[in-house]
Structures are given as C-alpha cells and as structure tokens.
Short mmCIF file of C-alpha atoms and ligand atoms in Angstrom, two decimals:
data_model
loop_
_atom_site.label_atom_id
_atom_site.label_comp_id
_atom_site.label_asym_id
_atom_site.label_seq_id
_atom_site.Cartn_x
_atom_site.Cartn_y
_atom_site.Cartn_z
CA UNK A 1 -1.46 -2.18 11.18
CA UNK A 2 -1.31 -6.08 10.28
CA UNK A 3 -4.33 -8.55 11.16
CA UNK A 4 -3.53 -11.92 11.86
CA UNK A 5 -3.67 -13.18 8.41
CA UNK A 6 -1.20 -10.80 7.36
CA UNK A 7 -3.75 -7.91 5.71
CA UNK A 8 -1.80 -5.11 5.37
CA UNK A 9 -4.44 -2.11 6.64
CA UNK A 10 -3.78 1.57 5.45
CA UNK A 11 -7.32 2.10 3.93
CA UNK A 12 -10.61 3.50 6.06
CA UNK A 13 -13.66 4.11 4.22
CA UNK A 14 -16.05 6.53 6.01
CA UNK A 15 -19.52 6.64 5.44
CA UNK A 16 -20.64 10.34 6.87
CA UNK A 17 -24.54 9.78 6.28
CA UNK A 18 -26.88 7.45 6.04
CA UNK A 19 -29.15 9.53 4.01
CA UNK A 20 -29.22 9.66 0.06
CA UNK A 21 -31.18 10.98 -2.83
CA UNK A 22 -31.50 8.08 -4.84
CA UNK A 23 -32.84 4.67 -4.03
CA UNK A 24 -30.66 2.10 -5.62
CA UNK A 25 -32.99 -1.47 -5.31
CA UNK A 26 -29.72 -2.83 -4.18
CA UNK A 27 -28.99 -0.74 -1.73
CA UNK A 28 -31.80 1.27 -0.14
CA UNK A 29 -35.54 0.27 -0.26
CA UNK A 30 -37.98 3.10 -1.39
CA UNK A 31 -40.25 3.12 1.31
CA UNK A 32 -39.60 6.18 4.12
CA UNK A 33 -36.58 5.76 5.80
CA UNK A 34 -35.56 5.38 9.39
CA UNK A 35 -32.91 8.13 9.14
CA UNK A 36 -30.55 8.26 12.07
CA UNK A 37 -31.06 10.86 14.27
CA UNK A 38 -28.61 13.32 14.47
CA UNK A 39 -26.51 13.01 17.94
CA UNK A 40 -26.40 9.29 16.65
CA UNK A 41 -24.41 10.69 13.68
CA UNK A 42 -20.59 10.92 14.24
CA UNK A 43 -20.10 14.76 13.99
CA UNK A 44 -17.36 15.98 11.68
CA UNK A 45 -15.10 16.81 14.76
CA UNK A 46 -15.31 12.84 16.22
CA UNK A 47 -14.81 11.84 12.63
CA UNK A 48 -11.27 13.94 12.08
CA UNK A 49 -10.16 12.80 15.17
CA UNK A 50 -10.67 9.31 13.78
CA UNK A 51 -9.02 9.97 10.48
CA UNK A 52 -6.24 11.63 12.51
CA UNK A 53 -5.78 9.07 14.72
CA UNK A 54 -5.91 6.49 12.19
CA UNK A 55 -3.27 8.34 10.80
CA UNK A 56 -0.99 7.86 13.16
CA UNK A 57 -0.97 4.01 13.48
CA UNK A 58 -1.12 3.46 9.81
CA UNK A 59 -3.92 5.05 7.53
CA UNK A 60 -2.68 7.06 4.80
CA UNK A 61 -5.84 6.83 2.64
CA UNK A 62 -9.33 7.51 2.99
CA UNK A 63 -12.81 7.62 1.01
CA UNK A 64 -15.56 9.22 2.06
CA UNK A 65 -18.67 7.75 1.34
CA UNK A 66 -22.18 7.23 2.71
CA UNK A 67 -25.56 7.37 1.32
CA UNK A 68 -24.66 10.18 -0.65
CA UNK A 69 -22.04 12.32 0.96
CA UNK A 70 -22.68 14.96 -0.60
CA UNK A 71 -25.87 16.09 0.56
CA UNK A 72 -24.60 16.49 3.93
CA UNK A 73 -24.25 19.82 4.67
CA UNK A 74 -20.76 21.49 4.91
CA UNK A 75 -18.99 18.86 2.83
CA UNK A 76 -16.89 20.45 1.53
CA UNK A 77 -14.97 21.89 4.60
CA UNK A 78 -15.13 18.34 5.93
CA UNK A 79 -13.18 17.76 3.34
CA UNK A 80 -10.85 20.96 3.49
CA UNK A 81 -10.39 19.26 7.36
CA UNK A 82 -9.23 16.24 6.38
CA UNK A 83 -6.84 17.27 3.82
CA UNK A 84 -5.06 18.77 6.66
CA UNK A 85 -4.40 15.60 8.86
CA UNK A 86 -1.01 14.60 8.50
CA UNK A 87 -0.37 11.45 6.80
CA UNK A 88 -3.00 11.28 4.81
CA UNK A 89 -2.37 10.77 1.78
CA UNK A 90 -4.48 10.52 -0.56
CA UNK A 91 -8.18 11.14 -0.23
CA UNK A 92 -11.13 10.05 -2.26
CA UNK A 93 -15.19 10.07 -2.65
CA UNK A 94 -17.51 7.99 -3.42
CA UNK A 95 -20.85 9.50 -4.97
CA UNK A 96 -24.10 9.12 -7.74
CA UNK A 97 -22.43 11.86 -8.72
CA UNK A 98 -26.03 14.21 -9.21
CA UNK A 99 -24.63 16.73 -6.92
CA UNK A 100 -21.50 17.05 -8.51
CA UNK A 101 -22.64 20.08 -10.92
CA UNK A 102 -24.32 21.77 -7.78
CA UNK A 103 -23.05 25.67 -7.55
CA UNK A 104 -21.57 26.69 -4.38
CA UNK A 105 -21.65 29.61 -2.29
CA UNK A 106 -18.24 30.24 -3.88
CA UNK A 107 -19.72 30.14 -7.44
CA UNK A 108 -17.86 27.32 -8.08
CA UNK A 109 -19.13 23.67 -8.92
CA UNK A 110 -19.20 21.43 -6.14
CA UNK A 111 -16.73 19.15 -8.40
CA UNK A 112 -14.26 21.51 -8.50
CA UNK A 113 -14.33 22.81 -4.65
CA UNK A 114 -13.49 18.84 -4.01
CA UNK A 115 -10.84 19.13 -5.70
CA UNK A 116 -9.76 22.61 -4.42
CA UNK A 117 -10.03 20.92 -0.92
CA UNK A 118 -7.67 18.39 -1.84
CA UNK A 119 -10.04 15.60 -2.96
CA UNK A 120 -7.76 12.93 -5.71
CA UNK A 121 -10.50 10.21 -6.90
CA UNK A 122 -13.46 10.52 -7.19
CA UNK A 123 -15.51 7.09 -7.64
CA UNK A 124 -19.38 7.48 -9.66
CA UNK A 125 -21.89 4.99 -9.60
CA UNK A 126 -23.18 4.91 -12.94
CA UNK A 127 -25.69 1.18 -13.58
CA UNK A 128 -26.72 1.91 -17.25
CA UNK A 129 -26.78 4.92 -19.69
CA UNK A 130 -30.96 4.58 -20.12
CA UNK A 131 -32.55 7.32 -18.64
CA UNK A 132 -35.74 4.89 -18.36
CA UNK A 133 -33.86 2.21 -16.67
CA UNK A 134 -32.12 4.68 -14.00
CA UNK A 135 -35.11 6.36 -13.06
CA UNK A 136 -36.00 2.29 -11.87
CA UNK A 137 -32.87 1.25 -10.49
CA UNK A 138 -32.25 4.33 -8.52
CA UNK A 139 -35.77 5.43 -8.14
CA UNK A 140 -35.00 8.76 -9.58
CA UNK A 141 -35.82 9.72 -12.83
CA UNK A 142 -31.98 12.13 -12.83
CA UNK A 143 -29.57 10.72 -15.25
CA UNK A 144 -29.23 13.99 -17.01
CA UNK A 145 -27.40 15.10 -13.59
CA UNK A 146 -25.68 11.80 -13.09
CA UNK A 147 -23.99 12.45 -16.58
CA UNK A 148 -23.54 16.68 -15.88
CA UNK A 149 -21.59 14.87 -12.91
CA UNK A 150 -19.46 13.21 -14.30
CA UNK A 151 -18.82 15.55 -17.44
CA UNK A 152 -18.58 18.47 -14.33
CA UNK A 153 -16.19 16.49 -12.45
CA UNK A 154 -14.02 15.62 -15.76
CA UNK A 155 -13.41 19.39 -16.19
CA UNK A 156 -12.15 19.67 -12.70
CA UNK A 157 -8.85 17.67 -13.29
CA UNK A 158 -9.45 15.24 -10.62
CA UNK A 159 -6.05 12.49 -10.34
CA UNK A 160 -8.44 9.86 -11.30
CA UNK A 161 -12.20 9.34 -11.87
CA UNK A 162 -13.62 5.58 -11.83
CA UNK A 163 -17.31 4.79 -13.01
CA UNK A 164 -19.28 1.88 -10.96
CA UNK A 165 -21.42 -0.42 -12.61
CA UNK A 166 -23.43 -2.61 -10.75
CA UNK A 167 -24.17 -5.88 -12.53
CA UNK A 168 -27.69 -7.21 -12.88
CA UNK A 169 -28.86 -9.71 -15.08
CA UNK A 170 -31.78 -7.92 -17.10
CA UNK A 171 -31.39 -4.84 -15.95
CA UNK A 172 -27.64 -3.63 -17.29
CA UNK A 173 -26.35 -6.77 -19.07
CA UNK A 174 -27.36 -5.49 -22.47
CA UNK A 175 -25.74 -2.40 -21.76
CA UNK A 176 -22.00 -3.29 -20.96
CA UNK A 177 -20.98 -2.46 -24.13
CA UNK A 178 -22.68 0.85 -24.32
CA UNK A 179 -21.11 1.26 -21.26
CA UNK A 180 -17.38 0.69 -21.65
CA UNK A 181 -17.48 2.77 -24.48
CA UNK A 182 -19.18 5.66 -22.70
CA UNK A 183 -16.11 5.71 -20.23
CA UNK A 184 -13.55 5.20 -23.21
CA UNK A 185 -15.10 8.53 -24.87
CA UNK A 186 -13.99 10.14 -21.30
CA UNK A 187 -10.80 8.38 -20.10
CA UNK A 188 -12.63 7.03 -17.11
CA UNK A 189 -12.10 3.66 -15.47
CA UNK A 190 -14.98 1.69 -15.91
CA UNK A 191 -15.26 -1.45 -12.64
CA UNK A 192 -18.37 -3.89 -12.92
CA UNK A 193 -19.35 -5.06 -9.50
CA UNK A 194 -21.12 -8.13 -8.48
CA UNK A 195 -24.05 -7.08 -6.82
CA UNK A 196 -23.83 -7.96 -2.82
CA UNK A 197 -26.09 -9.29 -0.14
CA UNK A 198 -25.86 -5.77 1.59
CA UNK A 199 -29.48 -5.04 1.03
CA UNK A 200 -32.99 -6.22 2.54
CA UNK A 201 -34.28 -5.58 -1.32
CA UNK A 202 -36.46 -8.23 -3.36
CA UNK A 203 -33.50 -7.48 -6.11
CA UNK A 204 -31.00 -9.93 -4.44
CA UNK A 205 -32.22 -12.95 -5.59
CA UNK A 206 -29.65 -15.42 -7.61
CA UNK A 207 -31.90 -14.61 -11.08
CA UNK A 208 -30.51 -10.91 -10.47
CA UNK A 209 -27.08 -11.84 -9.98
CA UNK A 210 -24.65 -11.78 -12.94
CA UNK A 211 -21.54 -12.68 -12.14
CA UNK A 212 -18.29 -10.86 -13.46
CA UNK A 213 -17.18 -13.82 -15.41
CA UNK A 214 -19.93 -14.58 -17.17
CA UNK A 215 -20.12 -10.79 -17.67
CA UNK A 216 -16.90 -10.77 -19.04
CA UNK A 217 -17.25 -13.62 -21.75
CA UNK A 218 -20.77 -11.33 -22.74
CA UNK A 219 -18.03 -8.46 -23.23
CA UNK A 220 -15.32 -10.69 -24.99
CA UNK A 221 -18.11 -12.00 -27.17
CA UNK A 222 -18.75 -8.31 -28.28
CA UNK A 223 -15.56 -6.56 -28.51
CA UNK A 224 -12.90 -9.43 -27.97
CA UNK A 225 -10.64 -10.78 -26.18
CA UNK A 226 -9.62 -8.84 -22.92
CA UNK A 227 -6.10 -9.28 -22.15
CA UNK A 228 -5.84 -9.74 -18.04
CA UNK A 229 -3.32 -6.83 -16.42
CA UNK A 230 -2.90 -8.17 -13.18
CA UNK A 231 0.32 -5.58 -13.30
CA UNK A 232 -2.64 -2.64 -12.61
CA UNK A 233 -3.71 -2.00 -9.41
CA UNK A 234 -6.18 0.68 -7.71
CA UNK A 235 -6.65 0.83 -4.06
CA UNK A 236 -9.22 -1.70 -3.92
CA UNK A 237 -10.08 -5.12 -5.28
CA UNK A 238 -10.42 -4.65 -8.85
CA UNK A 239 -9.09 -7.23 -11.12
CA UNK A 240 -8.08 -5.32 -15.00
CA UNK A 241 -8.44 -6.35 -17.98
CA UNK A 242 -7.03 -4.55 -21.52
CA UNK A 243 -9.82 -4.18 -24.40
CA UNK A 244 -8.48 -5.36 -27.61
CA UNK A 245 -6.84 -2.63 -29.64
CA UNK A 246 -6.83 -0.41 -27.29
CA UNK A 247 -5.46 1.67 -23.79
CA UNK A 248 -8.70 1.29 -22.28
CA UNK A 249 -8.50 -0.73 -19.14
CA UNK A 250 -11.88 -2.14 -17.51
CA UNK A 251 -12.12 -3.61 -13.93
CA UNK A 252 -13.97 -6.05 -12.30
CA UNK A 253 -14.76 -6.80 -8.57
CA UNK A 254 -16.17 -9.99 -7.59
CA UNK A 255 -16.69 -10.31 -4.80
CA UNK A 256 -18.88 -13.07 -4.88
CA UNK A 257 -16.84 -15.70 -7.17
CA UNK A 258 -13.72 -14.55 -7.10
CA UNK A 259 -11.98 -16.51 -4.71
CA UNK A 260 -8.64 -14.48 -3.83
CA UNK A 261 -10.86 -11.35 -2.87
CA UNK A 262 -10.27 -10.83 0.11
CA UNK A 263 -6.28 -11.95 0.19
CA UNK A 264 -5.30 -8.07 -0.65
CA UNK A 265 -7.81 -6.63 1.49
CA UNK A 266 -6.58 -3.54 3.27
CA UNK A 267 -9.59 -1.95 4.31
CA UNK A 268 -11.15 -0.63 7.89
CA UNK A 269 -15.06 1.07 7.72
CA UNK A 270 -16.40 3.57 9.55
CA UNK A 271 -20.31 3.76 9.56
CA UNK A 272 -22.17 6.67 9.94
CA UNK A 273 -23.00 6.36 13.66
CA UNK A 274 -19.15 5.38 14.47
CA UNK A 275 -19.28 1.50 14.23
CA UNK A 276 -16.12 0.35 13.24
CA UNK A 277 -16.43 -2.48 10.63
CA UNK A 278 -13.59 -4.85 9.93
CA UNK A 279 -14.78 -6.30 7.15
CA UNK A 280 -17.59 -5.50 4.63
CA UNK A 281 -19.32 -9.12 4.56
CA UNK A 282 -19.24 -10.05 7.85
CA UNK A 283 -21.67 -8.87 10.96
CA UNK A 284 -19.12 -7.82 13.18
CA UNK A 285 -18.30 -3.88 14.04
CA UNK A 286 -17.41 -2.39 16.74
CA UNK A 287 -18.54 0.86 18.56
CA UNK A 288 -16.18 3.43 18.35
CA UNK A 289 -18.20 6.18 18.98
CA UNK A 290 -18.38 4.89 22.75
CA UNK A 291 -15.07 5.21 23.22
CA UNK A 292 -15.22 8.61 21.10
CA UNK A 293 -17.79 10.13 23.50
CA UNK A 294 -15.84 8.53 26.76
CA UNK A 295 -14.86 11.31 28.85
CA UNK A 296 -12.69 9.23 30.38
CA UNK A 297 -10.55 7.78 27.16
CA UNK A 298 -8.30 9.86 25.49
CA UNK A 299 -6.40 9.71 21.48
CA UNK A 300 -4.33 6.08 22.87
CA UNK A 301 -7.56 4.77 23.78
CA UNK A 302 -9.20 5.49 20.33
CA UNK A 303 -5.25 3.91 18.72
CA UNK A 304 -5.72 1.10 20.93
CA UNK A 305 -9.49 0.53 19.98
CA UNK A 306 -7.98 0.38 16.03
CA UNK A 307 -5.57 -2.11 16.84
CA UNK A 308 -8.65 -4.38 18.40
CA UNK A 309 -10.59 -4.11 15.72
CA UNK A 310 -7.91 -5.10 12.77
CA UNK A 311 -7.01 -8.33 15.05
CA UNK A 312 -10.90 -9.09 15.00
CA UNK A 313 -10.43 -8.91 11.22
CA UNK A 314 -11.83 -12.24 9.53
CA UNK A 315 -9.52 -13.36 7.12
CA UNK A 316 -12.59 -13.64 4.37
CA UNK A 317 -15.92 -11.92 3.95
CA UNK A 318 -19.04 -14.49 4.65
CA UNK A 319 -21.25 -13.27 1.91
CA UNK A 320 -20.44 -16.57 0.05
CA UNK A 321 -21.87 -18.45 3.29
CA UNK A 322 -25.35 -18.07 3.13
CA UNK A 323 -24.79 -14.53 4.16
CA UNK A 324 -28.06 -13.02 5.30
CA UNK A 325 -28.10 -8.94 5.16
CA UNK A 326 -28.18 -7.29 8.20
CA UNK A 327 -27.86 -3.44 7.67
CA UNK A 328 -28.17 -2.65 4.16
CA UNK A 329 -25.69 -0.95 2.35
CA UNK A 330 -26.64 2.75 2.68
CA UNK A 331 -26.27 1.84 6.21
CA UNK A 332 -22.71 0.57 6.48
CA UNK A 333 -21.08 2.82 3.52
CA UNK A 334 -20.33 1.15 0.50
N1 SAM B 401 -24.01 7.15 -2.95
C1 SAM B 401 -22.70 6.86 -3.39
C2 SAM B 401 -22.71 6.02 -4.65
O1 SAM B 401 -23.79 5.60 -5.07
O2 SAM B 401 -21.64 5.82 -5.22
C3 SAM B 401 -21.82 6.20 -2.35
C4 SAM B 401 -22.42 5.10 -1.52
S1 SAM B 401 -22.84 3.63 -2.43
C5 SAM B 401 -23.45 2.63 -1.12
C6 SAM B 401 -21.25 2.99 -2.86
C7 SAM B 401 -21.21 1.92 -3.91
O3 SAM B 401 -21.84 0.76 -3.40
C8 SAM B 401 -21.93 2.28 -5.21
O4 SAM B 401 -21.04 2.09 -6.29
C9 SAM B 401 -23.05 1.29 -5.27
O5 SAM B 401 -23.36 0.94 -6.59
C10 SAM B 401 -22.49 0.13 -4.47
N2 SAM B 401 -23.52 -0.77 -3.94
C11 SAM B 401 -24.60 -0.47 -3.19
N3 SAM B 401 -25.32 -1.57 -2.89
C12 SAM B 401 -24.68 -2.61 -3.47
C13 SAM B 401 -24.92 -4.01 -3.54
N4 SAM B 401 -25.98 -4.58 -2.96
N5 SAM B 401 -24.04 -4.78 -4.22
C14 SAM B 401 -22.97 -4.23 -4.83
N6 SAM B 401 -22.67 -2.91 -4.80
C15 SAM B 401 -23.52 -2.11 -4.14
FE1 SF4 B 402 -27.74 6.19 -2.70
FE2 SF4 B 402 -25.40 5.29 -3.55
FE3 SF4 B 402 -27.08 3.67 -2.28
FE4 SF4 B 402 -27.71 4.48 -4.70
S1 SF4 B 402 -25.93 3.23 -4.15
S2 SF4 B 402 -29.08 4.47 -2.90
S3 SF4 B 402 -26.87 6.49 -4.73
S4 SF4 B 402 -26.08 5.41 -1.41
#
C-alpha cells in the first residue's frame, strides 16, 4: 500500500489492551483508570482477521503492543495465531518487560513461549537503571523484574532485543551513560526517544523535554565521538550512531526535532478498541471495528477500509504544531 506522499506501508502496530501495570508519567496518569470495557475491546478473532487481511494488501510485519500486552490473558496463543497468517513476516512485541520472567502453565518462561510462538523482536522499555527513580517514573517500585526481563528474554535467543529509553531532562539524563553501557554488557540495542505529547501528564512540559541532540553531545562529551551509520536500519525511525572503539550501535528517535521523521514512515496502528490510526501524531483514526462487526461487510470491505485509511495518511505527524494530546499513549499503543 502507498499513501499519497509516497510512504511505503508494510508495518501495523497493534495495541491489544489498554490496561498496564506500570504508570509511566508520560504515558498513563496514576489515578484509577477508565479501562475499556470489554465488548469495546477488539477480540483476538477481529484482530487476526485484521492482521490477515492486512496481509494480503501489503503487511508483512507486525508489533504487538498496548498498555502492557502481556497481561492480557491468553497472549501467548494470540501470538501462536498470528504466526500462522500468511505473509507475515516477521512479528514483534513491545513490553516493560516485568512479565517477561512470568512461568507458564507450560513451565516455561513467558520469554521463551514468545519465542516458541514465533515472536522475532522483542522491544523493552527500560528509562533508567535506579531502582528509586523507576519506582517514580513508572509508579512501580519493580525494576528487579524489569531487569529478570530482560536477562529472561536474553536467554531465550530472541532475533533481536532493543531497550527504550525515554529521555527526560532530570530524570534519566545523568544516566545515559550508565545506560549504554548496561545494553553493551548484553548486546542489546539501546534507542533514546524524545518524549511525546501523547499524554495528559504534568511531565510534558518543555523543562522535561531533552531532546536527542542535545542528548547526544551529553553522550559524545562522555564517551566520544559517535560516528553516524545511517547504513543501519530497524523497522522504525531510529537514526544510529557507532560508539567510539567499539561495535556497539545506539539509536535515537526524534521525533520532535528531527525533521526527516516522518519521510520513511511505514506504519498503520491499530488501537485497542479497533480505531485505525494513520499516523501517531495526528488526531485522525478511523473505526474499523464498525466495519469489523458489520454483518453486512465482508474481508474486501475490511481491504478496502485499509486502503482509505493509508490515503488519509498525513504526510507528517503534528506534534511539532502545537499538538495538544488527545488520548494518551496507553490509549493509542505506543
Ligand atoms: N507497555 C509497553 C512498554 O512500556 O514498552 C508497550 C506500550 S508503551 C506505550 C510503548 C513505548 O512507548 C514505550 O517504549 C514507552 O516508553 C513509549 N512511550 C510512552 N509514552 C511516551 C511519550 N509520551 N513519549 C515518548 N514515548 C512514550
Ligand atoms: Fe505501561 Fe508501557 Fe505506558 Fe509504561 S509506557 S505505562 S509500561 S504502557
């Protein structure tokens, strides 16, 4: 599928719950909740038939994501499902990783039944490596089990495992050091993202923000120069950089200064309760789950519907243009 500013679209990101059990500042408040309720929820079934659709006019990748995906139930034979749709290629998750270690009715770690079910990359929010300052960013005092995580999912031989790292002035910036070298120890790919107006938090204010080049000349000034490898490319937006001396690759998305971000953009989202969102930083989305739940429309309608949406696709996100939040980021699926 090809917008009409030439985005090339093989990527859906899938959010499959609203629900988490952390509460990042930046992305979900800590007062209750309004959870959805749960016929509002895609059910696994409308979301395969999605994915399979999808498949079939052009997606051959998909991440799940959420809130935490992993504490909806039966994950992992969602994700045994999905692995099955043909043309899909490669599959990934996105996750604080705390669940990762969990034990399964198999006696297996949850890790390791991702990757039995045909799970590739698995993608870890980890903001800083104090357990004092995790317990306040993500509300819960659980970076022992964010670490087990990502040691648990290391040992299951996943393709590729990335580490997030949300940048906040004050709260991490003392940190990125600590925090490249932390992923060098493992072999992961460490990304620092700008933080996003996708949250109704007090934490989004400009003295919060740190933005990836400044963050990178706080890096250089520590460890050196980077050396830019613009010839490395994940699925997403990431722009890498070489640490001196070394094979250790770091990434950086900015979203909010970097000009060119959106130019590769190949991306579709799927939120929780079916809206289908053409772009991340911009209001529009589209209700899919209508036409999922449409006796009367069948597989070309839902093909058709796709095709809609990626011509609606802006050719930039808006969050540069006085962007003001609308659902928060738990809500839409980062
Ligand atoms: N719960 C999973 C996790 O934390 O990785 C998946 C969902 S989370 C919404 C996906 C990613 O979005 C995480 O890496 C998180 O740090 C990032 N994120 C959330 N709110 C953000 C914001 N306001 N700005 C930038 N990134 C944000
Ligand atoms: Fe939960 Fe992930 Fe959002 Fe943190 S970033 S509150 S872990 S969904």
């Amino acid at each position: 599928m090809e917008d009409r500013f030439g985005h090339h679209i093989t990527y859906l990101r899938v959010s499959i719950t609203d629900r988490c059990n952390e509460r990042c500042q930046y992305c979900m408040p800590l007062e209750e909740q309004d959870w959805l309720a749960r016929e509002d929820l895609l059910s696994y079934e409308e979301i395969l038939r999605v994915v399979r659709v999808g498949a079939s006019v052009g997606i051959s990748k998909v991440r799940i994501t959420g809130g935490e995906p992993l504490t909806r139930r039966d994950a992992i034979w969602f994700f045994e499902e999905l692995n099955r749709i043909e043309g899909i290629k490669d599959i990934g998750i996105s996750t604080n990783g705390t669940l990762l270690e969990k034990i399964t009715p198999q006696g297996i770690t949850t890790a390791q039944a991702l990757k039995n079910a045909g799970v590739r990359t698995v993608n870890i929010s980890l903001d800083t490596l104090d357990r004092r300052a995790y317990a306040k960013t993500t509300g819960r005092d659980i970076l022992d089990k964010a670490i087990n995580g990502i040691d648990t999912a290391r040992a299951a031989g996943f393709e590729m495992i990335k580490l997030n790292t949300v940048l906040m002035r004050h709260h991490n910036e003392h940190e990125l050091k600590d925090l490249i070298k932390f992923a060098g120890d493992r072999e992961l790919l460490l990304r620092f993202i700008e933080l996003m107006p996708v949250s109704s938090t007090h934490v989004l204010t400009e003295e919060n923000f740190l933005p990836s080049g400044e963050a990178k000349k706080l890096i250089e000034f520590q460890l050196g120069k980077l050396k830019p490898r613009s010839d490395f490319k994940t699925n997403g937006p990431s722009s890498y950089y070489q640490l001196p001396d070394s094979d250790q690759l770091i990434g950086f998305i900015g979203a909010m200064t970097n000009l060119n971000f959106c130019e590769t953009c190949n991306k579709l989202r799927l939120t929780s309760e079916g809206q289908l969102r053409p772009c991340l930083g911009s209001h529009l989305e589209f209700d899919m789950r209508e036409v999922l739940r449409n006796p009367n429309m069948d597989d070309n309608d839902v093909a058709k519907f796709f095709l809609e949406v990626v011509d609606r696709k802006p050719q930039q996100h808006e969050f540069r243009d006085n962007y003001q939040p609308g659902r928060k980021m738990v809500a839409i699926g980062g």
